[in-house]
PDB file of C-alpha atoms and ligand atoms in Angstrom:
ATOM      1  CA  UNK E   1     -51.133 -84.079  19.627  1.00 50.00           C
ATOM      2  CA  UNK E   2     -54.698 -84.283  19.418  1.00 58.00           C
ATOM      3  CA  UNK E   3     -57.241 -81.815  18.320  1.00 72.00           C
ATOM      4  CA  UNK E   4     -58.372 -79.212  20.819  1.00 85.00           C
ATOM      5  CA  UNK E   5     -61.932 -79.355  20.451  1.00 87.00           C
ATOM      6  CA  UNK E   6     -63.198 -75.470  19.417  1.00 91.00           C
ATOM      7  CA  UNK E   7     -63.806 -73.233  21.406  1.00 94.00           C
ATOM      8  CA  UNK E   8     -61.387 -74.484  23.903  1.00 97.00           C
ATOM      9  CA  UNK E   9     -59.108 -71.682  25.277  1.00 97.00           C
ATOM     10  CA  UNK E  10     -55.933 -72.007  27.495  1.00 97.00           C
ATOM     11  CA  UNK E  11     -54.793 -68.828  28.423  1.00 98.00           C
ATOM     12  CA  UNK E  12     -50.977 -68.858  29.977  1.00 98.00           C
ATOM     13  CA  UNK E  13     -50.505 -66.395  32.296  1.00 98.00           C
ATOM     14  CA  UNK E  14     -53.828 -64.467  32.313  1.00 98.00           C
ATOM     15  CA  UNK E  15     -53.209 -63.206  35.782  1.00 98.00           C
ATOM     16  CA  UNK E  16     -50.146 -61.551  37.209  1.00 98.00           C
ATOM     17  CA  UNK E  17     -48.304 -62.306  40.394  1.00 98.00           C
ATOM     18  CA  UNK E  18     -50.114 -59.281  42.170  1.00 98.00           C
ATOM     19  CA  UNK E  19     -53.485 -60.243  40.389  1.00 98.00           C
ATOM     20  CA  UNK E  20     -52.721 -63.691  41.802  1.00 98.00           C
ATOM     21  CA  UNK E  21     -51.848 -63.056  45.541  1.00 98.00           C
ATOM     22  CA  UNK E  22     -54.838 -60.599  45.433  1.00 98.00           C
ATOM     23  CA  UNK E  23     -57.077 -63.311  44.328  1.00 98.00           C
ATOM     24  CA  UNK E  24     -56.111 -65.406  46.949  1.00 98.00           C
ATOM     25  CA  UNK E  25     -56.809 -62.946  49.372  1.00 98.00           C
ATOM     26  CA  UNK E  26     -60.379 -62.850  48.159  1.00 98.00           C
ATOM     27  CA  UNK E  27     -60.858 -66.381  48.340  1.00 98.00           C
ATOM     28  CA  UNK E  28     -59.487 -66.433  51.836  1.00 98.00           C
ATOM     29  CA  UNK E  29     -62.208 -64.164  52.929  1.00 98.00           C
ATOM     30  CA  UNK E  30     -64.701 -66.313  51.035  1.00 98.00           C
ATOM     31  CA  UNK E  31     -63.612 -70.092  52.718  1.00 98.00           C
ATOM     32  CA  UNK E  32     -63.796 -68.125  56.782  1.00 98.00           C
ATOM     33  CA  UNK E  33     -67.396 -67.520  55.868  1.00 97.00           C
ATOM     34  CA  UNK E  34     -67.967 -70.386  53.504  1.00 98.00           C
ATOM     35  CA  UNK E  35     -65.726 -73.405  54.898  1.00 98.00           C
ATOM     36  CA  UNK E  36     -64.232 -76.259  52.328  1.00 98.00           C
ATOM     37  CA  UNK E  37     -65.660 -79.060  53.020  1.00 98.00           C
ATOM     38  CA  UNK E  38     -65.307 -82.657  51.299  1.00 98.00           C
ATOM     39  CA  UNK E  39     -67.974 -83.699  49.110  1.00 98.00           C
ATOM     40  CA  UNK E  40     -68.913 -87.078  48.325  1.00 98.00           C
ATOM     41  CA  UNK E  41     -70.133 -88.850  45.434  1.00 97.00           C
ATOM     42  CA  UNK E  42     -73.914 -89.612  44.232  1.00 97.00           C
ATOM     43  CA  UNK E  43     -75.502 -93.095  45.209  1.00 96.00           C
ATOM     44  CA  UNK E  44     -71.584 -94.230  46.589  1.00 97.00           C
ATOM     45  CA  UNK E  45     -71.020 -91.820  48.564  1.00 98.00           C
ATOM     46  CA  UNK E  46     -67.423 -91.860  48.240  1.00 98.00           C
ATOM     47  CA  UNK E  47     -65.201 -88.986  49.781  1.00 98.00           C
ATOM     48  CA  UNK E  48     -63.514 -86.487  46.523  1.00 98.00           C
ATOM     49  CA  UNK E  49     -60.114 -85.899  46.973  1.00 98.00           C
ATOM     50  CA  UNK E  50     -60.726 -82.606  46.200  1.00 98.00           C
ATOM     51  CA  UNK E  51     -62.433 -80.113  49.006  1.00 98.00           C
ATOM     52  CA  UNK E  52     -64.937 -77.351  48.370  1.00 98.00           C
ATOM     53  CA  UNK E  53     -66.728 -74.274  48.665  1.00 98.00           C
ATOM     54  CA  UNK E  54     -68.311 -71.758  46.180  1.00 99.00           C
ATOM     55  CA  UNK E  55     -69.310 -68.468  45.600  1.00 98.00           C
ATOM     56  CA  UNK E  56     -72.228 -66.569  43.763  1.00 98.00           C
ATOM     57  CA  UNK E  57     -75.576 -66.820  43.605  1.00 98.00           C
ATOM     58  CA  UNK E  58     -76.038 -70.621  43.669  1.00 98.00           C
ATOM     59  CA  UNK E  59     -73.145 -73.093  44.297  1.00 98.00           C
ATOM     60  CA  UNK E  60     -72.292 -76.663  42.645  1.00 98.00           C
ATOM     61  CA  UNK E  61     -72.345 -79.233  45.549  1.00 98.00           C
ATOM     62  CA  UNK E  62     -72.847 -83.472  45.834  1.00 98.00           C
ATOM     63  CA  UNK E  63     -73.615 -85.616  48.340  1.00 97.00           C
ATOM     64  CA  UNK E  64     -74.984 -89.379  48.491  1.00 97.00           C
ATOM     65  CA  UNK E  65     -78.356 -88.230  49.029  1.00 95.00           C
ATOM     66  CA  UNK E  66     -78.627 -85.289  46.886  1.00 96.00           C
ATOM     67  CA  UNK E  67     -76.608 -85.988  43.750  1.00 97.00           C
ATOM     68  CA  UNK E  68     -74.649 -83.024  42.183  1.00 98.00           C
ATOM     69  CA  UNK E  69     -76.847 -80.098  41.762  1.00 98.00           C
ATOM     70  CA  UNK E  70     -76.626 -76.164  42.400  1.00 98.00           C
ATOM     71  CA  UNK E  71     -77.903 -74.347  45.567  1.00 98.00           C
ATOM     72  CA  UNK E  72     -78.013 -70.623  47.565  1.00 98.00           C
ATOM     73  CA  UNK E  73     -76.785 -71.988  50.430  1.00 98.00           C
ATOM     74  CA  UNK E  74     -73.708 -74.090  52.053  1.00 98.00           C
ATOM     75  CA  UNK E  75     -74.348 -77.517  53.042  1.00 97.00           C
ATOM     76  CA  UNK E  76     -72.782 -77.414  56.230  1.00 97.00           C
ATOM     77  CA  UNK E  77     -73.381 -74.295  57.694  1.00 98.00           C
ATOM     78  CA  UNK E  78     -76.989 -73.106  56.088  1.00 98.00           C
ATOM     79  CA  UNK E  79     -76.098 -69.862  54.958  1.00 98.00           C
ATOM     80  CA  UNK E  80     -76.024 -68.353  51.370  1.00 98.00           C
ATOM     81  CA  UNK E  81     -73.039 -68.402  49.393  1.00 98.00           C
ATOM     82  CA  UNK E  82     -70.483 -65.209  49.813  1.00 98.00           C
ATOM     83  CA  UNK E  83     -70.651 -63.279  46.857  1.00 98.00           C
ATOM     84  CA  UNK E  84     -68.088 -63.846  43.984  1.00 98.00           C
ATOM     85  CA  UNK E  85     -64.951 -61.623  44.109  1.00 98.00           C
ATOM     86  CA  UNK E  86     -65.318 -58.257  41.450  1.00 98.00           C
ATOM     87  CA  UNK E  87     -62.115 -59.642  39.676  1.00 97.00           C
ATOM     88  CA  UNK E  88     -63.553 -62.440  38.629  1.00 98.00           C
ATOM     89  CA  UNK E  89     -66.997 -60.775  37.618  1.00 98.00           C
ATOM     90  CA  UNK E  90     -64.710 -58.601  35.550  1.00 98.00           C
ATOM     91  CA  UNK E  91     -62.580 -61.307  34.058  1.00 98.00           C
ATOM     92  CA  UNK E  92     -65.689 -63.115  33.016  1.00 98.00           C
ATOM     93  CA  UNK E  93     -66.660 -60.211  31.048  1.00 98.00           C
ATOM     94  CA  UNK E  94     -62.922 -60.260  29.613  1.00 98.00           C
ATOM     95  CA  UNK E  95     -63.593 -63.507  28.161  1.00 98.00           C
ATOM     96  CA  UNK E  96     -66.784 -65.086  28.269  1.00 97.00           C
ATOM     97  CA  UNK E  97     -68.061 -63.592  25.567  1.00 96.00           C
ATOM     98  CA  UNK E  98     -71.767 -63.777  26.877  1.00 97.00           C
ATOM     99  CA  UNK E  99     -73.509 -60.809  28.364  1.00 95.00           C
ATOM    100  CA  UNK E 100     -75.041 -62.368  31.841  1.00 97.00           C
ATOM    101  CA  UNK E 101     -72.822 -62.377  34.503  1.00 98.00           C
ATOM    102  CA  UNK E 102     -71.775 -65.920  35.963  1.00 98.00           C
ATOM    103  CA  UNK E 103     -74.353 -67.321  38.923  1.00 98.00           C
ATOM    104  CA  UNK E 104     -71.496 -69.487  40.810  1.00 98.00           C
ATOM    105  CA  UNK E 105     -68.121 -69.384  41.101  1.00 98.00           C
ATOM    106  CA  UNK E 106     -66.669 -73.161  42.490  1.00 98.00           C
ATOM    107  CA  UNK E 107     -63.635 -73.297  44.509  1.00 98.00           C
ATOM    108  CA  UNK E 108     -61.708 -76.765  44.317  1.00 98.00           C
ATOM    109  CA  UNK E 109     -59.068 -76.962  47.055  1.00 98.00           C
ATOM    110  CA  UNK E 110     -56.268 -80.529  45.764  1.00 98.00           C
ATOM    111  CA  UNK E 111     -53.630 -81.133  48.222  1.00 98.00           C
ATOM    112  CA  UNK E 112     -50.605 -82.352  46.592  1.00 98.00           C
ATOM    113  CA  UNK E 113     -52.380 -85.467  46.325  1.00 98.00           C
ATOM    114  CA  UNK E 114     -55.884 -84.972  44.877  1.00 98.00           C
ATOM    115  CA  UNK E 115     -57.235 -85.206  42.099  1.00 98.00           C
ATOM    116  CA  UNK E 116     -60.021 -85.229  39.365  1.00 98.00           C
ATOM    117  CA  UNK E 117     -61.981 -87.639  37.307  1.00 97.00           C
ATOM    118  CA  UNK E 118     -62.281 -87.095  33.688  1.00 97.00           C
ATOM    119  CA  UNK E 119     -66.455 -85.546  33.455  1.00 98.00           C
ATOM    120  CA  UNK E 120     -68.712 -83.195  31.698  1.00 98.00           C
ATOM    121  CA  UNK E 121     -70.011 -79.763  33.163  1.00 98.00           C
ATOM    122  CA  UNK E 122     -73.648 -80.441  32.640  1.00 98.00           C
ATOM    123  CA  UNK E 123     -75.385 -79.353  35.587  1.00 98.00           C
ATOM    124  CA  UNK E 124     -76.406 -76.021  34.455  1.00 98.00           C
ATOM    125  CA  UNK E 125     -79.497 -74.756  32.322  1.00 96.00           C
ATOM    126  CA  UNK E 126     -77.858 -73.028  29.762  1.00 89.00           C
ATOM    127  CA  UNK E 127     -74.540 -74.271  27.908  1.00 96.00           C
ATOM    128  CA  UNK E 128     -74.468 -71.421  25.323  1.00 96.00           C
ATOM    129  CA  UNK E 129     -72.321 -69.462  28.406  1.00 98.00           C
ATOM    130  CA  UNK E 130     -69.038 -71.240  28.861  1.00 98.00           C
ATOM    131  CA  UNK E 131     -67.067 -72.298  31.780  1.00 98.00           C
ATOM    132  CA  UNK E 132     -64.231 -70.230  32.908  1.00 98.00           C
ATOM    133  CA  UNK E 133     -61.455 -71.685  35.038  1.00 98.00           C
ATOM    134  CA  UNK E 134     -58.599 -69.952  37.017  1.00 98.00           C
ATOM    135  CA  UNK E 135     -55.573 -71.489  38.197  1.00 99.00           C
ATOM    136  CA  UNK E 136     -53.747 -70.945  41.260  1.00 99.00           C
ATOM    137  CA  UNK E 137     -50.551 -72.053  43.125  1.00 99.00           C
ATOM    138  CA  UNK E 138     -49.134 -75.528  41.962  1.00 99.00           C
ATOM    139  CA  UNK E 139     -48.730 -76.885  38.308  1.00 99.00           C
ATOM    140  CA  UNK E 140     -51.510 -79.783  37.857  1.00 99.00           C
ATOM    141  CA  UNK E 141     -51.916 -82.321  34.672  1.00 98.00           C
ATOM    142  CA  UNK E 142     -54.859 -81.394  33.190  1.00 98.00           C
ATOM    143  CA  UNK E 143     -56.589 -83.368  30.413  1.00 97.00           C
ATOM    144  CA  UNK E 144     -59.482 -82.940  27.857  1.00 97.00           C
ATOM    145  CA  UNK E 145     -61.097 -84.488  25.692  1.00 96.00           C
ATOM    146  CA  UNK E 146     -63.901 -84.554  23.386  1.00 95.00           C
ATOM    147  CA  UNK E 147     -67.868 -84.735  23.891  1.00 96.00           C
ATOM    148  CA  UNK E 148     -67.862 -88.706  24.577  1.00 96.00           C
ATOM    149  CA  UNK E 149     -66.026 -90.308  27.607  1.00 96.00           C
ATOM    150  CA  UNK E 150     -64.229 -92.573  24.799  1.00 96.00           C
ATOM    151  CA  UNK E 151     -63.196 -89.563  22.947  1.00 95.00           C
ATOM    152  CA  UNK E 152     -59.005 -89.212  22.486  1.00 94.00           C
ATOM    153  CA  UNK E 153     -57.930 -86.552  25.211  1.00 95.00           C
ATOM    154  CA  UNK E 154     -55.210 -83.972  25.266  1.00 95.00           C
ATOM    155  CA  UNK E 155     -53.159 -83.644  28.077  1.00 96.00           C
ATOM    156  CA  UNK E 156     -50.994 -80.900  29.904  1.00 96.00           C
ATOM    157  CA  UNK E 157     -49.683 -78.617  32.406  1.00 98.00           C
ATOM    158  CA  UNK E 158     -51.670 -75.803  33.942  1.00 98.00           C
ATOM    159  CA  UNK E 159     -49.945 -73.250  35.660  1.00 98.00           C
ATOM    160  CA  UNK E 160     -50.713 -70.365  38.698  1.00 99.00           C
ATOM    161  CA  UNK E 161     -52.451 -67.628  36.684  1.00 98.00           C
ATOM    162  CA  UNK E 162     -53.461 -70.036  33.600  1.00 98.00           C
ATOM    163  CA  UNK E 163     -57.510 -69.826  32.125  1.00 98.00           C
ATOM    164  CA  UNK E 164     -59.045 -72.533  30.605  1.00 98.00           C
ATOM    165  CA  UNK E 165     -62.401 -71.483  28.625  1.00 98.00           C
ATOM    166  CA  UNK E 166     -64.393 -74.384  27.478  1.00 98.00           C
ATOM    167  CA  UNK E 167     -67.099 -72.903  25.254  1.00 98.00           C
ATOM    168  CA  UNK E 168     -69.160 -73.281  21.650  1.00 96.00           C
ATOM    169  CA  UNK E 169     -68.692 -76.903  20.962  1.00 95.00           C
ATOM    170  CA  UNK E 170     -66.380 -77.615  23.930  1.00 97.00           C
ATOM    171  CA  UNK E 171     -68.286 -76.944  26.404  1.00 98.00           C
ATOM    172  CA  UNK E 172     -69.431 -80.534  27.076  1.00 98.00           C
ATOM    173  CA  UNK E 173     -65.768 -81.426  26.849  1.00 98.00           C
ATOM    174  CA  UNK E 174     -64.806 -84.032  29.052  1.00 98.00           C
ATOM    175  CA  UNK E 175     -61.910 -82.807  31.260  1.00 98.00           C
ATOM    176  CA  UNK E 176     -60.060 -83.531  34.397  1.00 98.00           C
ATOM    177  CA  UNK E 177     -57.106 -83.324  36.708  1.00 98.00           C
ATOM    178  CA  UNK E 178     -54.458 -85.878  36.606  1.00 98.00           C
ATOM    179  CA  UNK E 179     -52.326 -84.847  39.030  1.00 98.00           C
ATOM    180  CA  UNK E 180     -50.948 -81.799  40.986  1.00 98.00           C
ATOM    181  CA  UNK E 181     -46.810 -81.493  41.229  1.00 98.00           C
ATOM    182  CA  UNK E 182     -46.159 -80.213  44.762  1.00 98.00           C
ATOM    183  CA  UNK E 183     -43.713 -76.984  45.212  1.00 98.00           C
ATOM    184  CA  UNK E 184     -43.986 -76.000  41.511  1.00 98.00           C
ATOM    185  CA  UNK E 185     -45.499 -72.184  43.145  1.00 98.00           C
ATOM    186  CA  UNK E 186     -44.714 -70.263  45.701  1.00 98.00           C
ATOM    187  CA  UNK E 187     -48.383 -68.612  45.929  1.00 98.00           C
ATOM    188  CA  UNK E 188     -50.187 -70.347  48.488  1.00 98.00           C
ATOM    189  CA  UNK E 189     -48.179 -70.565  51.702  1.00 97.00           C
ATOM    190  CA  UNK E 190     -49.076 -74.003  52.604  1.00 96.00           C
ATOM    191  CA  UNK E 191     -48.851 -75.370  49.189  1.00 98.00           C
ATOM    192  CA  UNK E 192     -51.814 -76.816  47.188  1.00 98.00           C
ATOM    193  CA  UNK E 193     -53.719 -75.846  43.995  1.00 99.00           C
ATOM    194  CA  UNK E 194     -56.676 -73.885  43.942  1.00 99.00           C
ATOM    195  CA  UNK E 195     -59.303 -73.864  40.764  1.00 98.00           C
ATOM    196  CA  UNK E 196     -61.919 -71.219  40.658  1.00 98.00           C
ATOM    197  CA  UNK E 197     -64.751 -72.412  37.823  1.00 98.00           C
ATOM    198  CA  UNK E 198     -67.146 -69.415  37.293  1.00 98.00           C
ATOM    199  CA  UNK E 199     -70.350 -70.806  35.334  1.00 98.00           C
ATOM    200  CA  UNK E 200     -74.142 -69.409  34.285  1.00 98.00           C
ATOM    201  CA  UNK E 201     -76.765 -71.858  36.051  1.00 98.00           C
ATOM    202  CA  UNK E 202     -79.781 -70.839  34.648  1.00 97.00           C
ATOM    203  CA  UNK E 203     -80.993 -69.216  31.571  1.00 95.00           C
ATOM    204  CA  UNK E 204     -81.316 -65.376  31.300  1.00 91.00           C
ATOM    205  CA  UNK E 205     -84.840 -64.406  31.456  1.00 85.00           C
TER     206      UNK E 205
HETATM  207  C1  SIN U   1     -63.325 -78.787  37.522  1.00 94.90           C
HETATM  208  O1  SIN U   1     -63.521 -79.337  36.447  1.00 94.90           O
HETATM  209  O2  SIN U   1     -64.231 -78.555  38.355  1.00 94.90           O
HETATM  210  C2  SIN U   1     -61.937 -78.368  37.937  1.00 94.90           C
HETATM  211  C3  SIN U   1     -60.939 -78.336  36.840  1.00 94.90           C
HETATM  212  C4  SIN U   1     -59.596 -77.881  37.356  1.00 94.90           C
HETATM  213  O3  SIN U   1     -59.319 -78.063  38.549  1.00 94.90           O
HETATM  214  O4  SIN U   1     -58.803 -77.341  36.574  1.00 94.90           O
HETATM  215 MN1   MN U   2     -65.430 -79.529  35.543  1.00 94.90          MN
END
């Protein structure tokens, strides 16, 4: 197995099964007022298999046009973000290990099929706050690596209720998701995974 660059944290089984079905709940109330939508690549404009939505503050989106970038507001509908849930505010303090509260809270939606390229997390202004990342409902691959796309990579399972942190010098890890393994939870009703990445954006004043 290859070394996990430091700093990198999987958690197994930070949340519970109640802490799980509540979170969903949250993020149920989140996508009626903030709808996934599928965003597409810079310059290509290719369709991700993965759809979106965020919370917080400021939300990560891409588009041909745009490029990836943060922003207040939702790209289809106009209107600011909803706010992230307090369990995850409250989690980030749990483990983040950084004293500003996270500014955006992405929500990747993969059907059984989707998926995601290996990449760094290098949109935001300040990388001394990591990224935290939730789990929820089906098992995926995941994989990461080291600071360089060439860089040997690690791969495996993450599970409903898992955290990955990727902070101090893996926090320009490159990561991504292989592949999700349908009906391996019983969480969301319709099947699927959902990822909740809670990041900084901009440097504390
Ligand atoms: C991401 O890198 O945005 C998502 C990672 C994951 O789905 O676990
Ligand atoms: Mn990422």
């Amino acid at each position: 197995m290859q070394v996990l660059p430091r700093g990198f944290r999987h958690i197994p089984g930070y949340l519970d099964r109640a802490a799980q079905e509540a979170l969903v709940e949250d993020i149920r109330l989140a996508v009626r007022a903030a709808p996934l939508y599928t965003p597409t690549m810079p310059k290509t404009g290719k369709p991700m298999s993965v759809r979106m939505t965020n919370c917080g503050a400021l939300g990560w989106v891409t588009d041909k046009q745009g490029g990836y970038r943060y922003q207040p507001t939702h790209p289809s509908t106009g209107e600011p973000w909803p706010p992230i849930p307090g369990t995850l505010l409250e989690l980030w303090k749990e483990v983040a290990q950084y004293s500003e509260p996270p500014e955006a809270c992405l929500v990747n939606f993969y059907s059984g099929t989707a998926k995601m390229g290996l990449h760094q997390d290098r949109d935001e202004a300040d990388f001394a706050a990591p990224v935290v990342s939730v789990s929820l409902g089906d098992t995926c691959l995941f994989r990461v690596g080291g600071r360089m796309r060439d860089d040997p990579t690690t791969s495996f399972k993450l599970k409903s209720g898992d955290l990955v942190v990727l902070g101090g010098e893996s926090r320009l890890a490159f990561h991504g998701v292989d592949r999700i393994y349908p009906t391996t939870s019983t969480l969301l009703r319709n099947g699927g995974r959902i990822n909740l990445t809670l990041r900084r954006v901009t440097k504390p004043a």
